[in-house]
CSV table of C-alpha atoms and ligand atoms in Angstrom, one decimal:
chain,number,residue,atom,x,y,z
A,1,UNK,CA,0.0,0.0,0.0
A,2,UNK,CA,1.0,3.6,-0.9
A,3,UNK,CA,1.6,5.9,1.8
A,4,UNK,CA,-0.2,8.8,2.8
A,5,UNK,CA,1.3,12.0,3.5
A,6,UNK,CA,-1.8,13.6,5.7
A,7,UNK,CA,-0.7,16.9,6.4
A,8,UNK,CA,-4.7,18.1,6.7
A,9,UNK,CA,-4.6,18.9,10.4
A,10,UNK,CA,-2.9,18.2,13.3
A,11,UNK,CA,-6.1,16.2,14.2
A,12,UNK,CA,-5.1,13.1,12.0
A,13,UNK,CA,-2.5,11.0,13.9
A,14,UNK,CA,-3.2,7.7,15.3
A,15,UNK,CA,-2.6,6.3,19.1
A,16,UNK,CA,0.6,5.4,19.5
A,17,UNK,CA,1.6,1.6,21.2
A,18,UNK,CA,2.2,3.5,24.5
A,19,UNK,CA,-0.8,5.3,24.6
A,20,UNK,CA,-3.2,2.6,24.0
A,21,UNK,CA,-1.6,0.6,26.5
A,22,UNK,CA,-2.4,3.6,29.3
A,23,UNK,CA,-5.8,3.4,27.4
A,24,UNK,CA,-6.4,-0.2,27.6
A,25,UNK,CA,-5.1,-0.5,31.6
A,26,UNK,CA,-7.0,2.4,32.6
A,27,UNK,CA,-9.4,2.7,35.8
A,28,UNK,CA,-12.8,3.6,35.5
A,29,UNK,CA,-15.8,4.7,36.8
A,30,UNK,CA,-18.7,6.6,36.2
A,31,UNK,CA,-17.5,10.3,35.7
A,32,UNK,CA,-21.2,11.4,35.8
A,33,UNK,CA,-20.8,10.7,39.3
A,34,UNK,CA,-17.4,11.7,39.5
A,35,UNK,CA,-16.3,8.8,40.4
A,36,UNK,CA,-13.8,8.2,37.1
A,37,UNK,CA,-10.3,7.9,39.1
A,38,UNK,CA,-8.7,8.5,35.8
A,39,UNK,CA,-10.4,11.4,34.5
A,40,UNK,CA,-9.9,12.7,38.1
A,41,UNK,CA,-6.5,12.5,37.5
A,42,UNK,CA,-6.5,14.0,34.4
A,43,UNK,CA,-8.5,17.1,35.3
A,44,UNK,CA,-6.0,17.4,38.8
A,45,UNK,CA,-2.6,17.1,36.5
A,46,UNK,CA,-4.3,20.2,34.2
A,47,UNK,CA,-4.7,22.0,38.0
A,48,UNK,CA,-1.3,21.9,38.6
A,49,UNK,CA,0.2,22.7,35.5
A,50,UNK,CA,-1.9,25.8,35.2
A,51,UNK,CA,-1.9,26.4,39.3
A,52,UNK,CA,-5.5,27.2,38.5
A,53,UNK,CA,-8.1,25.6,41.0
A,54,UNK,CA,-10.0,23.4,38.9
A,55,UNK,CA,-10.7,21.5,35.3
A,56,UNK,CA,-12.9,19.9,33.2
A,57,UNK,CA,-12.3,17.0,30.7
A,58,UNK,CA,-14.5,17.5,27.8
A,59,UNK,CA,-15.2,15.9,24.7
A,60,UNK,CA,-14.3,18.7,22.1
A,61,UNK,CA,-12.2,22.6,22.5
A,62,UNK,CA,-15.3,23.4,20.5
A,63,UNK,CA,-17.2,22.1,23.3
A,64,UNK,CA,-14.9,24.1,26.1
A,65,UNK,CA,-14.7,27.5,24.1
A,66,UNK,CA,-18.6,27.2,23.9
A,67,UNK,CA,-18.8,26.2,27.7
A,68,UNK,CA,-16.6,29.1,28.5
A,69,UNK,CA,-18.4,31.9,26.8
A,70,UNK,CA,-21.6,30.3,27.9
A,71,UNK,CA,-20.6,30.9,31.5
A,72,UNK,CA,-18.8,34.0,30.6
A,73,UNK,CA,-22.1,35.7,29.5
A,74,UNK,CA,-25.8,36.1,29.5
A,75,UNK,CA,-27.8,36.9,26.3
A,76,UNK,CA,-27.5,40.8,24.7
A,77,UNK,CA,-23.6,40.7,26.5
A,78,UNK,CA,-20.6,40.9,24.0
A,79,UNK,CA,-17.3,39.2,23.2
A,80,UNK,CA,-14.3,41.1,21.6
A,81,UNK,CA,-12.3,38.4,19.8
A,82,UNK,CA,-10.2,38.5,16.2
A,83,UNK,CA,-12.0,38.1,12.7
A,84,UNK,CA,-10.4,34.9,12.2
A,85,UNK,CA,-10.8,33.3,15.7
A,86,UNK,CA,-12.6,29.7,16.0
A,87,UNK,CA,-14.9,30.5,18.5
A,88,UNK,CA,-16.7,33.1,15.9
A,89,UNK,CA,-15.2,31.3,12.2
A,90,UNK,CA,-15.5,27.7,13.0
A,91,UNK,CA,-18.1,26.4,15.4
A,92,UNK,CA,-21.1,26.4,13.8
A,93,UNK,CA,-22.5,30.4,15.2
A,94,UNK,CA,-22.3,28.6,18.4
A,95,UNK,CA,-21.8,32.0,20.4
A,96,UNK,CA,-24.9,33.3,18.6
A,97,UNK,CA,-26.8,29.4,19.4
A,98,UNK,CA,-25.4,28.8,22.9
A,99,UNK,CA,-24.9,31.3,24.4
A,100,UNK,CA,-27.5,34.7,22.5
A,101,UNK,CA,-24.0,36.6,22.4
A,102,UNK,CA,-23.0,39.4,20.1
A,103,UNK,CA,-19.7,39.4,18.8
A,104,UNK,CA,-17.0,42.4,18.2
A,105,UNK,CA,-15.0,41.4,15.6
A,106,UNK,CA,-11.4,43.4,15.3
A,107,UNK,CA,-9.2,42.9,12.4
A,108,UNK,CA,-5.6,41.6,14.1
A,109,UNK,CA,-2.0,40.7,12.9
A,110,UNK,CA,-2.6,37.4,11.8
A,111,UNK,CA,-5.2,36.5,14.4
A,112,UNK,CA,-3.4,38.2,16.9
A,113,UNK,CA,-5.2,41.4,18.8
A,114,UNK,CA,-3.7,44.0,21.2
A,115,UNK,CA,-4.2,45.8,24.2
A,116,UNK,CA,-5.1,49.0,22.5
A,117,UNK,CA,-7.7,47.1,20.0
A,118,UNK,CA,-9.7,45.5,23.0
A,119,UNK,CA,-9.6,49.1,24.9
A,120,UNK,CA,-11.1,50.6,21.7
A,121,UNK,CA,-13.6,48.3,21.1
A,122,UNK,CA,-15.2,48.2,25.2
A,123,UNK,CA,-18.6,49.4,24.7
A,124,UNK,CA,-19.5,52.7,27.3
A,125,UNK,CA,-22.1,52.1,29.5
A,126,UNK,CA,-24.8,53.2,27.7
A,127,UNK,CA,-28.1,51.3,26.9
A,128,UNK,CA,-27.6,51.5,23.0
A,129,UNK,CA,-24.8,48.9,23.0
A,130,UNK,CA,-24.5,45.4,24.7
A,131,UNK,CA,-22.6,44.8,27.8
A,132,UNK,CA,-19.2,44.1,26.7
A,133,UNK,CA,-17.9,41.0,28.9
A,134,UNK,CA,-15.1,38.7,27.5
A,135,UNK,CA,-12.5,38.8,25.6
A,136,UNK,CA,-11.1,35.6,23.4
A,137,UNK,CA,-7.5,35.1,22.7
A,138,UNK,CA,-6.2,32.0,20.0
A,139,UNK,CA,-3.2,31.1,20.5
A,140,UNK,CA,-1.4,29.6,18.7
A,141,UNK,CA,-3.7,31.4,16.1
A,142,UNK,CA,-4.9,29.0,13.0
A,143,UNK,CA,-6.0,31.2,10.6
A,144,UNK,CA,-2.7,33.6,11.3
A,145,UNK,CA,-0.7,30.2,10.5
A,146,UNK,CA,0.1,29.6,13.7
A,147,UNK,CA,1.2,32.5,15.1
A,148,UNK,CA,2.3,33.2,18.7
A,149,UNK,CA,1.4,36.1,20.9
A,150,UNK,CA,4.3,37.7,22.9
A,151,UNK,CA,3.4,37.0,26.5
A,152,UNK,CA,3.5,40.7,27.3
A,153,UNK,CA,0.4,41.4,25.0
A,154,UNK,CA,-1.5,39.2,26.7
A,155,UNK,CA,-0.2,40.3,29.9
A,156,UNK,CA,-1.7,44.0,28.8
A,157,UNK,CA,-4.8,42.1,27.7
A,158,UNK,CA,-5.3,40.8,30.7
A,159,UNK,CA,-4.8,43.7,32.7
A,160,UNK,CA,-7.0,45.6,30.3
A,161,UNK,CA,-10.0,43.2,31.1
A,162,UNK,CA,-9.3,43.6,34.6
A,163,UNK,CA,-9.7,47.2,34.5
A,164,UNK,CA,-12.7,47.5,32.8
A,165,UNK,CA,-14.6,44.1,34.4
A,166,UNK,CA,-14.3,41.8,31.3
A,167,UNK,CA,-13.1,37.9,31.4
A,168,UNK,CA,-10.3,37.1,29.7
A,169,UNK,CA,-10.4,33.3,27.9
A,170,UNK,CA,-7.7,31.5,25.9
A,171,UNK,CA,-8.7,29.3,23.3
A,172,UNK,CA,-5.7,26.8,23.2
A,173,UNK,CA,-6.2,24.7,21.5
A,174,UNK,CA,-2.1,24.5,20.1
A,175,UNK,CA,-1.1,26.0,23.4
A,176,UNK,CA,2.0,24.1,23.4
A,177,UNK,CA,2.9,24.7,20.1
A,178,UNK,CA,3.0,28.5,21.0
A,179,UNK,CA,4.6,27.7,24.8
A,180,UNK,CA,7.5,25.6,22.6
A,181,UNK,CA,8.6,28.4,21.0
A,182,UNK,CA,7.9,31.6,23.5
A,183,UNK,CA,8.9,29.9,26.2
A,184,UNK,CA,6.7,30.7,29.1
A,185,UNK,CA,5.3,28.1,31.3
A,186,UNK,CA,1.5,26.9,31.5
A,187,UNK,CA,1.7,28.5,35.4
A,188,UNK,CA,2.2,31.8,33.5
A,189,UNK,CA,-0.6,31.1,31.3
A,190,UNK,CA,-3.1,30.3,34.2
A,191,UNK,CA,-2.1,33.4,36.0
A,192,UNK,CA,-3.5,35.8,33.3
A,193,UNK,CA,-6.4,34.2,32.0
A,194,UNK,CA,-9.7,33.6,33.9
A,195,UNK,CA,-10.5,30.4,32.1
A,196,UNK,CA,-8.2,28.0,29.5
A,197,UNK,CA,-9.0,26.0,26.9
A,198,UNK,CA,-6.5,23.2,25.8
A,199,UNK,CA,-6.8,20.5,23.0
A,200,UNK,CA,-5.4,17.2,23.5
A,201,UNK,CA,-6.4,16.0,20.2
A,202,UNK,CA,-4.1,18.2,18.3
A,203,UNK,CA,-0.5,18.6,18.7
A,204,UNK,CA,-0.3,16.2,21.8
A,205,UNK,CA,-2.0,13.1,19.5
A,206,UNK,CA,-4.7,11.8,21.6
A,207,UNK,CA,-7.7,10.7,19.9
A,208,UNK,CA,-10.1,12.8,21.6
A,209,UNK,CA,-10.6,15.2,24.4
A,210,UNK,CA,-10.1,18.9,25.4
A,211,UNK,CA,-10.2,20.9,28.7
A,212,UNK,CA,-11.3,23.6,30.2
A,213,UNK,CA,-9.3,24.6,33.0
A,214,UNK,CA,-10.0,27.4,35.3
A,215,UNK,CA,-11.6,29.0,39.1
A,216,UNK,CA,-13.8,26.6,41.4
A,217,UNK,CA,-16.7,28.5,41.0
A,218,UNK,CA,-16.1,28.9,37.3
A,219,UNK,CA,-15.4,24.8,36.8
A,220,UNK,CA,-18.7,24.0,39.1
A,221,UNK,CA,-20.7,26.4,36.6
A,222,UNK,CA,-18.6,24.6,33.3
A,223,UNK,CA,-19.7,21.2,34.8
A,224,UNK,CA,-23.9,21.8,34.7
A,225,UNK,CA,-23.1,23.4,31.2
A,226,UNK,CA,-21.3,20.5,29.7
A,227,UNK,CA,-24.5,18.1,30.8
A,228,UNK,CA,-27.0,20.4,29.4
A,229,UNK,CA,-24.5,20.2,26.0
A,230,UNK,CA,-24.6,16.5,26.4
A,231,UNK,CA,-21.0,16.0,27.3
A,232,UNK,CA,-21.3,14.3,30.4
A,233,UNK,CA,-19.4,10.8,29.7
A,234,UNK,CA,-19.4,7.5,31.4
A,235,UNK,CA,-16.2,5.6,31.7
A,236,UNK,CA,-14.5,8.2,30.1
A,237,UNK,CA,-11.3,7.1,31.8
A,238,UNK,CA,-10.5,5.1,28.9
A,239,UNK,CA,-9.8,8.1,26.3
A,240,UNK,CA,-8.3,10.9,29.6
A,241,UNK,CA,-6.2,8.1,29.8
A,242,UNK,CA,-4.6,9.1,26.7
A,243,UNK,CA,-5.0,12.7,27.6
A,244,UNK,CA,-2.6,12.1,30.3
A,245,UNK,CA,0.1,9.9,28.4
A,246,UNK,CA,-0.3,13.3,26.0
A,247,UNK,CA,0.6,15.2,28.4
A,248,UNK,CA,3.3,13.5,29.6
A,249,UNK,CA,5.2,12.4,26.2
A,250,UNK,CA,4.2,14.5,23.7
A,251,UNK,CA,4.4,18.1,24.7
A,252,UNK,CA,8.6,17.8,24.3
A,253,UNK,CA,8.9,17.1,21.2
A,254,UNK,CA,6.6,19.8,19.4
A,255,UNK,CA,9.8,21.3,18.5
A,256,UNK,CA,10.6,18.4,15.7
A,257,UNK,CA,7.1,19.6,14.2
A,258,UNK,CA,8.0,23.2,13.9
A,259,UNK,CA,11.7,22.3,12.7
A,260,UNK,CA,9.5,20.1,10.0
A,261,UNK,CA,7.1,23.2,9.1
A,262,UNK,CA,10.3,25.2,8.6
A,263,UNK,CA,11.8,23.2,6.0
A,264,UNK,CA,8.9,23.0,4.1
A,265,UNK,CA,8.3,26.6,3.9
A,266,UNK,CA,11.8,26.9,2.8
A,267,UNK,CA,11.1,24.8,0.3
A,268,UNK,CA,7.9,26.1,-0.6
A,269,UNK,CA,9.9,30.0,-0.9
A,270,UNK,CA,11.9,28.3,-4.0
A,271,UNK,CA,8.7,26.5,-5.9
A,272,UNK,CA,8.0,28.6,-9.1
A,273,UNK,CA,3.9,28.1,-8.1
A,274,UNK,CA,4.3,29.7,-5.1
A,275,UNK,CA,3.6,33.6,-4.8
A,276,UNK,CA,4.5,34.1,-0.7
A,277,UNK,CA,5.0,32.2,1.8
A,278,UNK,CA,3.2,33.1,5.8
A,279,UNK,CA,5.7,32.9,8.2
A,280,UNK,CA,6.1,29.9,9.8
A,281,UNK,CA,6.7,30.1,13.6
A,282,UNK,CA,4.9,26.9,14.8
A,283,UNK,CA,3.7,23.7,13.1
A,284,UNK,CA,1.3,25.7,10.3
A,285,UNK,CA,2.4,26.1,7.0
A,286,UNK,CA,0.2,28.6,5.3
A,287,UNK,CA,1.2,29.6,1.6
A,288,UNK,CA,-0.6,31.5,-1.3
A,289,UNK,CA,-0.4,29.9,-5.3
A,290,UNK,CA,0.5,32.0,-8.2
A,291,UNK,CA,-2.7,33.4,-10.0
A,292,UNK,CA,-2.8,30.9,-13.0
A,293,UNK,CA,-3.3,27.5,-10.6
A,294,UNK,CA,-6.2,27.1,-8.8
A,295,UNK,CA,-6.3,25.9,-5.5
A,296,UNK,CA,-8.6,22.8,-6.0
A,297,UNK,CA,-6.5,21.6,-8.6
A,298,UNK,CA,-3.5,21.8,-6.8
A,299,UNK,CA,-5.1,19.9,-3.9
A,300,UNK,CA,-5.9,17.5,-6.8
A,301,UNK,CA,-2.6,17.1,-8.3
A,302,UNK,CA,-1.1,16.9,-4.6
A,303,UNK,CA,-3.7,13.7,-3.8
A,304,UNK,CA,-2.4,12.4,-6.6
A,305,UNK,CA,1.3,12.3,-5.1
A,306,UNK,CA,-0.2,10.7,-2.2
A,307,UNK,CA,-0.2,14.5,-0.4
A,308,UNK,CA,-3.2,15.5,2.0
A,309,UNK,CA,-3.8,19.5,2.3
A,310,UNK,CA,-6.3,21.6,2.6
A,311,UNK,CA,-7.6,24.8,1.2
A,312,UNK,CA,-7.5,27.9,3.5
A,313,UNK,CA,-9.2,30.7,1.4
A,314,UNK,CA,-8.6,31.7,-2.3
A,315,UNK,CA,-5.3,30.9,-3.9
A,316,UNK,CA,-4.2,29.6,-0.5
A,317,UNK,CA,-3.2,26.1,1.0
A,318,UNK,CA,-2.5,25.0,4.8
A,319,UNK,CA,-0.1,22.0,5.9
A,320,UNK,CA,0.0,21.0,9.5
A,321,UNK,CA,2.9,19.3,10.7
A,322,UNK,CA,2.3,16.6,13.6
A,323,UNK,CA,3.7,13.5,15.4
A,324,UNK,CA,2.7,10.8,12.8
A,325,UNK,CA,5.2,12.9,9.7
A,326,UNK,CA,8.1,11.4,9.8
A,327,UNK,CA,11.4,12.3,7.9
A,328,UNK,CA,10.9,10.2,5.9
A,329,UNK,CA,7.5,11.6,4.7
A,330,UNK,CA,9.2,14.6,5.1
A,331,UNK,CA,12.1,13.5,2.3
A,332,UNK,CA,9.7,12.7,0.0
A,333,UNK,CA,7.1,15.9,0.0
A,334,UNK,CA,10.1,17.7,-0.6
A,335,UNK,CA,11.0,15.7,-3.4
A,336,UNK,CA,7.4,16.3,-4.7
A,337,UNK,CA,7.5,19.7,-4.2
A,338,UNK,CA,10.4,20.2,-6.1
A,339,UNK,CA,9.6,18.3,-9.0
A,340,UNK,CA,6.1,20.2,-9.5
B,401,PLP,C1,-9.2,22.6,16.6
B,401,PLP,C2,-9.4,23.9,17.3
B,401,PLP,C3,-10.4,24.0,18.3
B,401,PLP,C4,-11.3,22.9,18.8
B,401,PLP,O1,-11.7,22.0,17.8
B,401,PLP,P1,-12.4,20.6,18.1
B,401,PLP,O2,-12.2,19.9,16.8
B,401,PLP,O3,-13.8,20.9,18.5
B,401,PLP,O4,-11.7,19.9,19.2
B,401,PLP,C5,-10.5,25.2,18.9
B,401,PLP,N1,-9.7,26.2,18.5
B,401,PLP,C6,-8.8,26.1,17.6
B,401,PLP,C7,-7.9,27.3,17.3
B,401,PLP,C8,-8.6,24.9,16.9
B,401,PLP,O5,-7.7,24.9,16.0
């Protein structure tokens, strides 16, 4: 059988041996209940690493960002969040579903929005306008390629919110991604935001699971919202069990992915078919095709070298590094590349 290079997401990796041994050998009881020692664990080991006081393990980061901005909000309030972000591009109009939310959209640097753009777009208290209440920061950003904020803008974020009585939630979902390369630890993180959303089924290559990690009385709130959202799981130990092995292995060597994306932008800079290149800080390759080739047919013509993409807008195509591309897969898209 050919081999397929599946650079679609980050989502697409398979359990390794290890983890589906810490699967298979797991403890479990009926979470529900909260009696699931292994999602207990799970949810504690998130605690610590944020020092925040408590987590939830949730099915989805669609399903925690929703949670969060549930919780975060009542109907007519308002979230101030980038153009491009998830929670507003890619889950369905869920703030608008959930939640009866309005959204404030501001036009960042690839995904990423300041300080001064959040103080700018806080609605005066004046009954015209809705109650401006939460602010949502992606990072790494996906639609910015998988940019990174500098910790210091998020700091001012942060402090911003603060001042003006606004929550402050982090969708990351490729938290680590940006963590590997900024260098700041998840303590840091939990000390700026008032709730977190990491994905486990990204980066870290577990087949499922997210969570949402934040305050007691924020977490007890979470916990009635994920059952009304249907996300209260049984013996759910068997997949946190593989949240944990994530966390444990797999947030180290995010580094060989980044070092992967790298090389394949610089490859990508010398390919006559390519007008520009995003820059590649993380494991995102983003890059835009001369005007004559069209992006489905390059998608085509990559499926038929046994590459996986996906478009991301007109003229543009998005390749996710992650821990199931090897070198050697990485050898022979070069190759490809080249040859085009
Ligand atoms: C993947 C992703 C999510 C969550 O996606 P699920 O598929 O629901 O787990 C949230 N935010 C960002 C930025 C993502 O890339």
């Amino acid at each position: 059988m050919t081999q397929i290079i599946d650079l679609r997401s980050d989502t697409v990796t398979q359990p390794s041996k290890g983890m589906l041994d810490a699967m298979f050998s797991a403890k479990v009881g009926d979470d529900v209940f909260g009696d699931d020692p292994t999602v207990i664990e799970l949810e504690e080991k998130a605690v610590t690493m944020f020092s925040k006081e408590a987590a939830l393990y949730c099915p989805s980061g669609t399903m925690t960002n929703q949670i969060a901005i549930k919780v975060h909000t009542k109907p007519g309030d308002e979230l101030i969040c980038d153009e491009s972000s998830h929670v507003y591009r890619y889950e369905g109009g869920g703030i608008g579903f959930n939640s009866g939310a309005s959204v404030r959209l501001i036009n960042g640097d690839r995904g990423r929005i300041t300080a001064q753009q959040v103080l700018e777009n806080i609605n005066p208290d004046d009954i015209h306008f809705p109650v401006s209440k939460l602010v949502v920061a992606e990072n790494t950003s996906n639609r910015g390629g998988g940019s990174c904020y500098e910790f210091v803008e998020l700091k001012k974020i942060s402090e911003a919110c603060k001042e003006n009585n606004l929550k402050f939630h982090l969708d990351g979902a490729r938290l680590f991604n940006a963590l590997t390369e900024t260098g700041e630890t998840t303590s840091d993180v939990g000390q700026i935001f008032d709730s977190i959303s990491i994905c486990l089924s990204k980066g870290l290559g577990a087949p499922i699971g997210s969570l949402l990690i934040g305050g007691a009385d924020f977490i007890k709130q979470a916990r009635r919202i994920r059952k009304v959202f249907g996300g209260g799981m049984r013996q759910v130990g068997y997949i946190a069990a593989a949240g944990t092995y994530a966390l444990e292995n797999n947030i180290s060597r995010l580094n060989e992915d980044h070092q992967k994306a790298k090389i394949i932008g610089q490859t990508l800079q010398s390919c006559n078919f390519v007008k520009e290149v995003l820059p590649i800080e993380t494991n995102i390759v983003v890059f835009k095709l001369i005007d004559i080739i069209k992006n489905t047919d390059f998608l085509e013509t990559l499926k038929e070298n046994n590459i996986l993409a996906v478009g991301f807008g007109p003229q543009t195509i998005r390749m996710v590094t992650h821990l199931d591309f090897t070198e050697n897969m990485l050898d022979d898209l070069i190759l490809t590349l080249k040859s085009f």
